């Protein structure tokens, strides 16, 4: 009985080997397709990397140019601000001098008026009218 089974299995062996050969061929074809796909993806990634590197280099160059322009512009604005502040400072100083001058005149006039007795003899509304107020 064992030999009959062995003979039956030996009879099926060429058929099983051909099935296995077909499966191995299919696997080899799939490996070839996978290799082609991997190569295609690799080439695509290389192109993308090169494209991104070029764009990044271009953006860096634009940044360098624009940042130089920006700093030149901010320096110009700063210089204008400094000039404006100096001009306003000198105007304020002049106004303070004028204000102090007229304040001193007013104080001297009031001191003179008080010393001569005008403040006692003339009513205050007349003084305001005289000053135009």
N, CA, C and O atoms as a GROMACS GRO file, in nm:
protein
  532
    1UNK      N    1   0.081  -0.118   0.000
    1UNK     CA    2   0.000   0.000   0.000
    1UNK      C    3   0.087   0.126   0.000
    1UNK      O    4   0.052   0.224  -0.066
    2UNK      N    5   0.193   0.125   0.069
    2UNK     CA    6   0.280   0.240   0.078
    2UNK      C    7   0.344   0.269  -0.056
    2UNK      O    8   0.365   0.386  -0.091
    3UNK      N    9   0.374   0.168  -0.131
    3UNK     CA   10   0.434   0.192  -0.263
    3UNK      C   11   0.333   0.251  -0.360
    3UNK      O   12   0.369   0.332  -0.444
    4UNK      N   13   0.206   0.210  -0.349
    4UNK     CA   14   0.104   0.267  -0.438
    4UNK      C   15   0.085   0.415  -0.408
    4UNK      O   16   0.068   0.496  -0.499
    5UNK      N   17   0.087   0.449  -0.282
    5UNK     CA   18   0.073   0.590  -0.247
    5UNK      C   19   0.193   0.668  -0.296
    5UNK      O   20   0.181   0.779  -0.347
    6UNK      N   21   0.310   0.608  -0.280
    6UNK     CA   22   0.432   0.674  -0.325
    6UNK      C   23   0.428   0.691  -0.476
    6UNK      O   24   0.468   0.796  -0.527
    7UNK      N   25   0.380   0.589  -0.548
    7UNK     CA   26   0.373   0.600  -0.694
    7UNK      C   27   0.269   0.706  -0.734
    7UNK      O   28   0.291   0.780  -0.830
    8UNK      N   29   0.160   0.715  -0.663
    8UNK     CA   30   0.057   0.814  -0.693
    8UNK      C   31   0.111   0.956  -0.669
    8UNK      O   32   0.084   1.048  -0.746
    9UNK      N   33   0.187   0.970  -0.562
    9UNK     CA   34   0.245   1.102  -0.533
    9UNK      C   35   0.353   1.138  -0.634
    9UNK      O   36   0.368   1.254  -0.672
   10UNK      N   37   0.429   1.035  -0.680
   10UNK     CA   38   0.531   1.060  -0.782
   10UNK      C   39   0.466   1.098  -0.914
   10UNK      O   40   0.523   1.176  -0.990
   11UNK      N   41   0.351   1.047  -0.941
   11UNK     CA   42   0.280   1.079  -1.064
   11UNK      C   43   0.233   1.225  -1.061
   11UNK      O   44   0.228   1.292  -1.164
   12UNK      N   45   0.199   1.274  -0.942
   12UNK     CA   46   0.154   1.411  -0.930
   12UNK      C   47   0.270   1.511  -0.924
   12UNK      O   48   0.250   1.631  -0.939
   13UNK      N   49   0.390   1.459  -0.901
   13UNK     CA   50   0.506   1.546  -0.881
   13UNK      C   51   0.535   1.637  -1.000
   13UNK      O   52   0.557   1.756  -0.978
   14UNK      N   53   0.536   1.591  -1.126
   14UNK     CA   54   0.563   1.684  -1.237
   14UNK      C   55   0.458   1.795  -1.246
   14UNK      O   56   0.489   1.910  -1.280
   15UNK      N   57   0.333   1.760  -1.217
   15UNK     CA   58   0.228   1.862  -1.222
   15UNK      C   59   0.250   1.967  -1.113
   15UNK      O   60   0.234   2.087  -1.137
   16UNK      N   61   0.287   1.922  -0.995
   16UNK     CA   62   0.312   2.014  -0.884
   16UNK      C   63   0.434   2.100  -0.911
   16UNK      O   64   0.437   2.219  -0.878
   17UNK      N   65   0.536   2.040  -0.972
   17UNK     CA   66   0.657   2.116  -1.005
   17UNK      C   67   0.624   2.223  -1.109
   17UNK      O   68   0.674   2.335  -1.100
   18UNK      N   69   0.542   2.190  -1.207
   18UNK     CA   70   0.508   2.290  -1.309
   18UNK      C   71   0.425   2.404  -1.247
   18UNK      O   72   0.441   2.519  -1.286
   19UNK      N   73   0.338   2.372  -1.150
   19UNK     CA   74   0.262   2.476  -1.081
   19UNK      C   75   0.358   2.568  -1.005
   19UNK      O   76   0.344   2.691  -1.008
   20UNK      N   77   0.454   2.506  -0.937
   20UNK     CA   78   0.552   2.586  -0.863
   20UNK      C   79   0.636   2.672  -0.957
   20UNK      O   80   0.665   2.787  -0.926
   21UNK      N   81   0.674   2.617  -1.072
   21UNK     CA   82   0.752   2.694  -1.170
   21UNK      C   83   0.670   2.815  -1.218
   21UNK      O   84   0.724   2.925  -1.231
   22UNK      N   85   0.542   2.793  -1.244
   22UNK     CA   86   0.455   2.902  -1.288
   22UNK      C   87   0.447   3.010  -1.180
   22UNK      O   88   0.451   3.130  -1.210
   23UNK      N   89   0.434   2.968  -1.055
   23UNK     CA   90   0.427   3.064  -0.945
   23UNK      C   91   0.559   3.140  -0.931
   23UNK      O   92   0.558   3.261  -0.905
   24UNK      N   93   0.670   3.073  -0.946
   24UNK     CA   94   0.801   3.139  -0.938
   24UNK      C   95   0.814   3.240  -1.052
   24UNK      O   96   0.864   3.351  -1.030
   25UNK      N   97   0.771   3.204  -1.172
   25UNK     CA   98   0.776   3.297  -1.285
   25UNK      C   99   0.689   3.420  -1.257
   25UNK      O  100   0.728   3.532  -1.286
   26UNK      N  101   0.570   3.397  -1.202
   26UNK     CA  102   0.482   3.510  -1.168
   26UNK      C  103   0.548   3.601  -1.063
   26UNK      O  104   0.540   3.723  -1.072
   27UNK      N  105   0.612   3.539  -0.965
   27UNK     CA  106   0.680   3.617  -0.862
   27UNK      C  107   0.794   3.697  -0.925
   27UNK      O  108   0.814   3.814  -0.891
   28UNK      N  109   0.869   3.634  -1.017
   28UNK     CA  110   0.979   3.706  -1.084
   28UNK      C  111   0.927   3.825  -1.165
   28UNK      O  112   0.988   3.932  -1.165
   29UNK      N  113   0.814   3.806  -1.234
   29UNK     CA  114   0.754   3.916  -1.310
   29UNK      C  115   0.712   4.029  -1.218
   29UNK      O  116   0.731   4.146  -1.249
   30UNK      N  117   0.653   3.993  -1.103
   30UNK     CA  118   0.611   4.094  -1.007
   30UNK      C  119   0.733   4.168  -0.949
   30UNK      O  120   0.728   4.288  -0.926
   31UNK      N  121   0.842   4.096  -0.926
   31UNK     CA  122   0.965   4.159  -0.876
   31UNK      C  123   1.020   4.258  -0.980
   31UNK      O  124   1.066   4.366  -0.946
   32UNK      N  125   1.014   4.218  -1.106
   32UNK     CA  126   1.062   4.308  -1.212
   32UNK      C  127   0.976   4.434  -1.215
   32UNK      O  128   1.028   4.545  -1.228
   33UNK      N  129   0.844   4.417  -1.204
   33UNK     CA  130   0.753   4.533  -1.200
   33UNK      C  131   0.781   4.621  -1.078
   33UNK      O  132   0.783   4.743  -1.088
   34UNK      N  133   0.804   4.557  -0.963
   34UNK     CA  134   0.834   4.632  -0.842
   34UNK      C  135   0.965   4.709  -0.855
   34UNK      O  136   0.975   4.824  -0.812
   35UNK      N  137   1.065   4.646  -0.914
   35UNK     CA  138   1.193   4.714  -0.936
   35UNK      C  139   1.174   4.836  -1.025
   35UNK      O  140   1.232   4.942  -1.000
   36UNK      N  141   1.093   4.820  -1.130
   36UNK     CA  142   1.067   4.933  -1.220
   36UNK      C  143   0.993   5.045  -1.146
   36UNK      O  144   1.025   5.162  -1.162
   37UNK      N  145   0.896   5.007  -1.064
   37UNK     CA  146   0.823   5.108  -0.986
   37UNK      C  147   0.914   5.180  -0.888
   37UNK      O  148   0.905   5.302  -0.872
   38UNK      N  149   1.000   5.104  -0.821
   38UNK     CA  150   1.093   5.165  -0.726
   38UNK      C  151   1.188   5.260  -0.798
   38UNK      O  152   1.215   5.370  -0.749
   39UNK      N  153   1.237   5.219  -0.914
   39UNK     CA  154   1.326   5.307  -0.991
   39UNK      C  155   1.252   5.434  -1.033
   39UNK      O  156   1.308   5.544  -1.026
   40UNK      N  157   1.127   5.419  -1.076
   40UNK     CA  158   1.047   5.535  -1.117
   40UNK      C  159   1.026   5.630  -0.998
   40UNK      O  160   1.039   5.752  -1.013
   41UNK      N  161   0.994   5.575  -0.883
   41UNK     CA  162   0.975   5.658  -0.764
   41UNK      C  163   1.106   5.725  -0.724
   41UNK      O  164   1.108   5.842  -0.686
   42UNK      N  165   1.215   5.651  -0.734
   42UNK     CA  166   1.347   5.707  -0.701
   42UNK      C  167   1.380   5.824  -0.793
   42UNK      O  168   1.428   5.928  -0.747
   43UNK      N  169   1.355   5.808  -0.923
   43UNK     CA  170   1.380   5.916  -1.018
   43UNK      C  171   1.291   6.037  -0.988
   43UNK      O  172   1.335   6.151  -0.995
   44UNK      N  173   1.166   6.010  -0.955
   44UNK     CA  174   1.072   6.119  -0.922
   44UNK      C  175   1.120   6.193  -0.797
   44UNK      O  176   1.116   6.316  -0.793
   45UNK      N  177   1.165   6.120  -0.697
   45UNK     CA  178   1.216   6.184  -0.575
   45UNK      C  179   1.342   6.265  -0.603
   45UNK      O  180   1.361   6.373  -0.546
   46UNK      N  181   1.428   6.213  -0.691
   46UNK     CA  182   1.549   6.289  -0.728
   46UNK      C  183   1.511   6.421  -0.796
   46UNK      O  184   1.567   6.526  -0.766
   47UNK      N  185   1.415   6.414  -0.888
   47UNK     CA  186   1.372   6.535  -0.957
   47UNK      C  187   1.309   6.634  -0.859
   47UNK      O  188   1.333   6.755  -0.867
   48UNK      N  189   1.228   6.583  -0.769
   48UNK     CA  190   1.165   6.670  -0.670
   48UNK      C  191   1.270   6.735  -0.580
   48UNK      O  192   1.262   6.855  -0.552
   49UNK      N  193   1.369   6.657  -0.536
   49UNK     CA  194   1.476   6.711  -0.454
   49UNK      C  195   1.550   6.822  -0.528
   49UNK      O  196   1.576   6.928  -0.472
   50UNK      N  197   1.585   6.797  -0.653
   50UNK     CA  198   1.656   6.898  -0.731
   50UNK      C  199   1.571   7.023  -0.750
   50UNK      O  200   1.621   7.135  -0.738
   51UNK      N  201   1.443   7.004  -0.778
   51UNK     CA  202   1.352   7.117  -0.796
   51UNK      C  203   1.341   7.199  -0.667
   51UNK      O  204   1.346   7.322  -0.670
   52UNK      N  205   1.326   7.130  -0.555
   52UNK     CA  206   1.315   7.200  -0.426
   52UNK      C  207   1.445   7.272  -0.391
   52UNK      O  208   1.442   7.383  -0.338
   53UNK      N  209   1.558   7.210  -0.420
   53UNK     CA  210   1.686   7.274  -0.392
   53UNK      C  211   1.701   7.401  -0.476
   53UNK      O  212   1.747   7.504  -0.426
   54UNK      N  213   1.661   7.395  -0.603
   54UNK     CA  214   1.668   7.514  -0.688
   54UNK      C  215   1.576   7.624  -0.637
   54UNK      O  216   1.614   7.741  -0.631
   55UNK      N  217   1.453   7.586  -0.601
   55UNK     CA  218   1.358   7.686  -0.550
   55UNK      C  219   1.407   7.747  -0.420
   55UNK      O  220   1.394   7.868  -0.398
   56UNK      N  221   1.462   7.664  -0.333
   56UNK     CA  222   1.514   7.715  -0.205
   56UNK      C  223   1.630   7.811  -0.228
   56UNK      O  224   1.640   7.915  -0.162
   57UNK      N  225   1.717   7.777  -0.320
   57UNK     CA  226   1.829   7.866  -0.351
   57UNK      C  227   1.778   8.000  -0.406
   57UNK      O  228   1.828   8.106  -0.369
   58UNK      N  229   1.679   7.993  -0.493
   58UNK     CA  230   1.621   8.115  -0.549
   58UNK      C  231   1.556   8.200  -0.439
   58UNK      O  232   1.573   8.322  -0.436
   59UNK      N  233   1.483   8.134  -0.350
   59UNK     CA  234   1.418   8.207  -0.240
   59UNK      C  235   1.521   8.270  -0.147
   59UNK      O  236   1.501   8.382  -0.100
   60UNK      N  237   1.632   8.199  -0.121
   60UNK     CA  238   1.736   8.255  -0.036
   60UNK      C  239   1.798   8.378  -0.101
   60UNK      O  240   1.824   8.478  -0.034
   61UNK      N  241   1.820   8.371  -0.231
   61UNK     CA  242   1.877   8.486  -0.302
   61UNK      C  243   1.782   8.604  -0.298
   61UNK      O  244   1.824   8.718  -0.275
   62UNK      N  245   1.651   8.578  -0.321
   62UNK     CA  246   1.551   8.685  -0.312
   62UNK      C  247   1.547   8.744  -0.172
   62UNK      O  248   1.534   8.865  -0.155
   63UNK      N  249   1.560   8.657  -0.071
   63UNK     CA  250   1.560   8.706   0.068
   63UNK      C  251   1.680   8.797   0.091
   63UNK      O  252   1.667   8.902   0.153
   64UNK      N  253   1.797   8.756   0.042
   64UNK     CA  254   1.917   8.838   0.060
   64UNK      C  255   1.897   8.976  -0.004
   64UNK      O  256   1.929   9.079   0.055
   65UNK      N  257   1.846   8.977  -0.126
   65UNK     CA  258   1.825   9.103  -0.197
   65UNK      C  259   1.721   9.188  -0.124
   65UNK      O  260   1.743   9.306  -0.099
   66UNK      N  261   1.607   9.126  -0.089
   66UNK     CA  262   1.499   9.201  -0.024
   66UNK      C  263   1.537   9.247   0.116
   66UNK      O  264   1.498   9.355   0.159
   67UNK      N  265   1.612   9.165   0.188
   67UNK     CA  266   1.650   9.207   0.323
   67UNK      C  267   1.746   9.325   0.315
   67UNK      O  268   1.741   9.415   0.399
   68UNK      N  269   1.834   9.325   0.213
   68UNK     CA  270   1.922   9.441   0.195
   68UNK      C  271   1.842   9.567   0.167
   68UNK      O  272   1.869   9.673   0.224
   69UNK      N  273   1.742   9.555   0.080
   69UNK     CA  274   1.655   9.669   0.050
   69UNK      C  275   1.580   9.713   0.175
   69UNK      O  276   1.566   9.832   0.201
   70UNK      N  277   1.531   9.616   0.252
   70UNK     CA  278   1.457   9.647   0.373
   70UNK      C  279   1.543   9.725   0.471
   70UNK      O  280   1.500   9.826   0.527
   71UNK      N  281   1.666   9.678   0.493
   71UNK     CA  282   1.753   9.746   0.589
   71UNK      C  283   1.792   9.885   0.538
   71UNK      O  284   1.806   9.978   0.617
   72UNK      N  285   1.811   9.899   0.408
   72UNK     CA  286   1.838  10.032   0.353
   72UNK      C  287   1.719  10.124   0.378
   72UNK      O  288   1.736  10.240   0.416
   73UNK      N  289   1.599  10.071   0.356
   73UNK     CA  290   1.478  10.152   0.375
   73UNK      C  291   1.462  10.189   0.523
   73UNK      O  292   1.429  10.303   0.555
   74UNK      N  293   1.484  10.092   0.613
   74UNK     CA  294   1.469  10.123   0.756
   74UNK      C  295   1.575  10.222   0.801
   74UNK      O  296   1.547  10.307   0.886
   75UNK      N  297   1.695  10.212   0.747
   75UNK     CA  298   1.799  10.311   0.781
   75UNK      C  299   1.757  10.451   0.736
   75UNK      O  300   1.777  10.549   0.807
   76UNK      N  301   1.699  10.457   0.616
   76UNK     CA  302   1.653  10.586   0.563
   76UNK      C  303   1.541  10.641   0.652
   76UNK      O  304   1.542  10.760   0.686
   77UNK      N  305   1.444  10.555   0.689
   77UNK     CA  306   1.335  10.599   0.776
   77UNK      C  307   1.387  10.644   0.912
   77UNK      O  308   1.338  10.742   0.969
   78UNK      N  309   1.485  10.572   0.964
   78UNK     CA  310   1.542  10.609   1.094
   78UNK      C  311   1.610  10.746   1.084
   78UNK      O  312   1.594  10.830   1.173
   79UNK      N  313   1.684  10.768   0.976
   79UNK     CA  314   1.750  10.898   0.958
   79UNK      C  315   1.646  11.010   0.948
   79UNK      O  316   1.665  11.117   1.004
   80UNK      N  317   1.537  10.983   0.875
   80UNK     CA  318   1.430  11.083   0.864
   80UNK      C  319   1.367  11.109   1.001
   80UNK      O  320   1.339  11.224   1.035
   81UNK      N  321   1.346  11.003   1.079
   81UNK     CA  322   1.289  11.021   1.213
   81UNK      C  323   1.382  11.104   1.302
   81UNK      O  324   1.337  11.192   1.375
   82UNK      N  325   1.511  11.074   1.295
   82UNK     CA  326   1.607  11.150   1.375
   82UNK      C  327   1.604  11.297   1.336
   82UNK      O  328   1.603  11.385   1.421
   83UNK      N  329   1.603  11.323   1.204
   83UNK     CA  330   1.599  11.462   1.157
   83UNK      C  331   1.471  11.531   1.202
   83UNK      O  332   1.474  11.646   1.246
   84UNK      N  333   1.359  11.461   1.192
   84UNK     CA  334   1.231  11.519   1.234
   84UNK      C  335   1.231  11.548   1.384
   84UNK      O  336   1.186  11.654   1.427
   85UNK      N  337   1.283  11.454   1.462
   85UNK     CA  338   1.288  11.476   1.606
   85UNK      C  339   1.380  11.591   1.643
   85UNK      O  340   1.350  11.669   1.733
   86UNK      N  341   1.492  11.602   1.573
   86UNK     CA  342   1.582  11.714   1.601
   86UNK      C  343   1.515  11.847   1.565
   86UNK      O  344   1.526  11.945   1.638
   87UNK      N  345   1.446  11.848   1.450
   87UNK     CA  346   1.377  11.970   1.408
   87UNK      C  347   1.267  12.006   1.508
   87UNK      O  348   1.254  12.122   1.546
   88UNK      N  349   1.188  11.906   1.549
   88UNK     CA  350   1.082  11.933   1.647
   88UNK      C  351   1.142  11.975   1.781
   88UNK      O  352   1.087  12.061   1.849
   89UNK      N  353   1.253  11.915   1.819
   89UNK     CA  354   1.319  11.953   1.944
   89UNK      C  355   1.364  12.098   1.941
   89UNK      O  356   1.349  12.170   2.039
   90UNK      N  357   1.420  12.140   1.828
   90UNK     CA  358   1.464  12.280   1.818
   90UNK      C  359   1.343  12.374   1.818
   90UNK      O  360   1.350  12.482   1.877
   91UNK      N  361   1.234  12.335   1.754
   91UNK     CA  362   1.113  12.417   1.755
   91UNK      C  363   1.056  12.429   1.896
   91UNK      O  364   1.015  12.537   1.939
   92UNK      N  365   1.054  12.317   1.968
   92UNK     CA  366   1.003  12.320   2.105
   92UNK      C  367   1.092  12.408   2.192
   92UNK      O  368   1.043  12.482   2.277
   93UNK      N  369   1.223  12.398   2.172
   93UNK     CA  370   1.315  12.483   2.248
   93UNK      C  371   1.288  12.630   2.221
   93UNK      O  372   1.285  12.711   2.313
   94UNK      N  373   1.269  12.664   2.093
   94UNK     CA  374   1.239  12.803   2.058
   94UNK      C  375   1.106  12.848   2.120
   94UNK      O  376   1.096  12.959   2.171
   95UNK      N  377   1.004  12.761   2.114
   95UNK     CA  378   0.875  12.796   2.174
   95UNK      C  379   0.887  12.816   2.326
   95UNK      O  380   0.826  12.907   2.382
   96UNK      N  381   0.967  12.731   2.389
   96UNK     CA  382   0.988  12.747   2.534
   96UNK      C  383   1.058  12.880   2.564
   96UNK      O  384   1.026  12.946   2.663
   97UNK      N  385   1.153  12.917   2.480
   97UNK     CA  386   1.222  13.045   2.500
   97UNK      C  387   1.123  13.161   2.488
   97UNK      O  388   1.124  13.254   2.569
   98UNK      N  389   1.036  13.155   2.383
   98UNK     CA  390   0.936  13.260   2.363
   98UNK      C  391   0.840  13.264   2.480
   98UNK      O  392   0.807  13.372   2.532
   99UNK      N  393   0.793  13.145   2.524
   99UNK     CA  394   0.700  13.138   2.637
   99UNK      C  395   0.765  13.196   2.763
   99UNK      O  396   0.703  13.274   2.835
  100UNK      N  397   0.888  13.159   2.788
  100UNK     CA  398   0.958  13.210   2.906
  100UNK      C  399   0.976  13.362   2.898
  100UNK      O  400   0.962  13.434   2.997
  101UNK      N  401   1.007  13.410   2.778
  101UNK     CA  402   1.026  13.554   2.758
  101UNK      C  403   0.898  13.630   2.790
  101UNK      O  404   0.900  13.728   2.864
  102UNK      N  405   0.784  13.583   2.733
  102UNK     CA  406   0.658  13.652   2.758
  102UNK      C  407   0.611  13.634   2.902
  102UNK      O  408   0.548  13.724   2.959
  103UNK      N  409   0.641  13.521   2.960
  103UNK     CA  410   0.608  13.502   3.101
  103UNK      C  411   0.684  13.602   3.187
  103UNK      O  412   0.628  13.660   3.279
  104UNK      N  413   0.813  13.622   3.156
  104UNK     CA  414   0.893  13.719   3.231
  104UNK      C  415   0.839  13.860   3.210
  104UNK      O  416   0.833  13.939   3.304
  105UNK      N  417   0.802  13.891   3.086
  105UNK     CA  418   0.744  14.025   3.060
  105UNK      C  419   0.616  14.044   3.141
  105UNK      O  420   0.594  14.150   3.201
  106UNK      N  421   0.531  13.941   3.141
  106UNK     CA  422   0.404  13.951   3.213
  106UNK      C  423   0.430  13.966   3.362
  106UNK      O  424   0.366  14.046   3.429
  107UNK      N  425   0.525  13.889   3.414
  107UNK     CA  426   0.557  13.901   3.558
  107UNK      C  427   0.614  14.039   3.590
  107UNK      O  428   0.581  14.097   3.693
  108UNK      N  429   0.700  14.090   3.502
  108UNK     CA  430   0.757  14.224   3.524
  108UNK      C  431   0.647  14.329   3.518
  108UNK      O  432   0.646  14.423   3.598
  109UNK      N  433   0.554  14.313   3.423
  109UNK     CA  434   0.444  14.409   3.412
  109UNK      C  435   0.355  14.404   3.535
  109UNK      O  436   0.314  14.508   3.588
  110UNK      N  437   0.325  14.281   3.582
  110UNK     CA  438   0.243  14.269   3.702
  110UNK      C  439   0.316  14.326   3.825
  110UNK      O  440   0.256  14.391   3.910
  111UNK      N  441   0.447  14.299   3.832
  111UNK     CA  442   0.525  14.353   3.944
  111UNK      C  443   0.526  14.506   3.939
  111UNK      O  444   0.512  14.572   4.042
  112UNK      N  445   0.542  14.561   3.818
  112UNK     CA  446   0.540  14.707   3.802
  112UNK      C  447   0.403  14.763   3.840
  112UNK      O  448   0.392  14.864   3.908
  113UNK      N  449   0.297  14.692   3.791
  113UNK     CA  450   0.161  14.738   3.821
  113UNK      C  451   0.134  14.730   3.970
  113UNK      O  452   0.071  14.819   4.027
  114UNK      N  453   0.180  14.624   4.032
  114UNK     CA  454   0.158  14.610   4.177
  114UNK      C  455   0.240  14.715   4.252
  114UNK      O  456   0.194  14.772   4.351
  115UNK      N  457   0.363  14.740   4.204
  115UNK     CA  458   0.450  14.836   4.271
  115UNK      C  459   0.399  14.978   4.258
  115UNK      O  460   0.415  15.058   4.351
  116UNK      N  461   0.340  15.012   4.147
  116UNK     CA  462   0.290  15.148   4.127
  116UNK      C  463   0.150  15.166   4.182
  116UNK      O  464   0.101  15.278   4.192
  117UNK      N  465   0.086  15.058   4.216
  117UNK     CA  466  -0.046  15.068   4.274
  117UNK      C  467  -0.157  15.062   4.171
  117UNK      O  468  -0.272  15.089   4.204
  118UNK      N  469  -0.126  15.029   4.049
  118UNK     CA  470  -0.231  15.023   3.947
  118UNK      C  471  -0.332  14.914   3.975
  118UNK      O  472  -0.450  14.927   3.944
  119UNK      N  473  -0.285  14.806   4.035
  119UNK     CA  474  -0.378  14.695   4.059
  119UNK      C  475  -0.486  14.734   4.158
  119UNK      O  476  -0.597  14.681   4.153
  120UNK      N  477  -0.454  14.828   4.249
  120UNK     CA  478  -0.554  14.871   4.348
  120UNK      C  479  -0.650  14.973   4.289
  120UNK      O  480  -0.766  14.979   4.329
  121UNK      N  481  -0.602  15.052   4.195
  121UNK     CA  482  -0.687  15.160   4.145
  121UNK      C  483  -0.770  15.118   4.025
  121UNK      O  484  -0.880  15.169   4.006
  122UNK      N  485  -0.721  15.029   3.945
  122UNK     CA  486  -0.793  14.988   3.825
  122UNK      C  487  -0.855  14.852   3.852
  122UNK      O  488  -0.792  14.765   3.911
  123UNK      N  489  -0.979  14.836   3.809
  123UNK     CA  490  -1.044  14.707   3.834
  123UNK      C  491  -0.986  14.601   3.739
  123UNK      O  492  -0.939  14.630   3.630
  124UNK      N  493  -0.991  14.482   3.784
  124UNK     CA  494  -0.932  14.369   3.711
  124UNK      C  495  -0.994  14.348   3.574
  124UNK      O  496  -0.920  14.315   3.481
  125UNK      N  497  -1.126  14.366   3.553
  125UNK     CA  498  -1.183  14.353   3.419
  125UNK      C  499  -1.123  14.452   3.321
  125UNK      O  500  -1.110  14.421   3.203
  126UNK      N  501  -1.086  14.573   3.367
  126UNK     CA  502  -1.023  14.669   3.278
  126UNK      C  503  -0.885  14.622   3.234
  126UNK      O  504  -0.844  14.649   3.121
  127UNK      N  505  -0.815  14.554   3.321
  127UNK     CA  506  -0.681  14.500   3.286
  127UNK      C  507  -0.696  14.391   3.181
  127UNK      O  508  -0.620  14.385   3.084
  128UNK      N  509  -0.797  14.305   3.201
  128UNK     CA  510  -0.820  14.198   3.104
  128UNK      C  511  -0.860  14.257   2.968
  128UNK      O  512  -0.819  14.206   2.864
  129UNK      N  513  -0.939  14.364   2.971
  129UNK     CA  514  -0.981  14.431   2.847
  129UNK      C  515  -0.860  14.493   2.781
  129UNK      O  516  -0.846  14.487   2.658
  130UNK      N  517  -0.772  14.552   2.861
  130UNK     CA  518  -0.650  14.613   2.808
  130UNK      C  519  -0.560  14.507   2.742
  130UNK      O  520  -0.498  14.534   2.639
  131UNK      N  521  -0.554  14.388   2.801
  131UNK     CA  522  -0.472  14.281   2.746
  131UNK      C  523  -0.541  14.211   2.630
  131UNK      O  524  -0.479  14.127   2.565
  132UNK      N  525  -0.665  14.241   2.602
  132UNK     CA  526  -0.737  14.182   2.490
  132UNK      C  527  -0.797  14.049   2.522
  132UNK      O  528  -0.815  13.965   2.434
  133UNK      N  529  -0.829  14.028   2.646
  133UNK     CA  530  -0.885  13.898   2.684
  133UNK      C  531  -1.029  13.909   2.721
  133UNK      O  532  -1.091  13.808   2.756
   0.00000   0.00000   0.00000
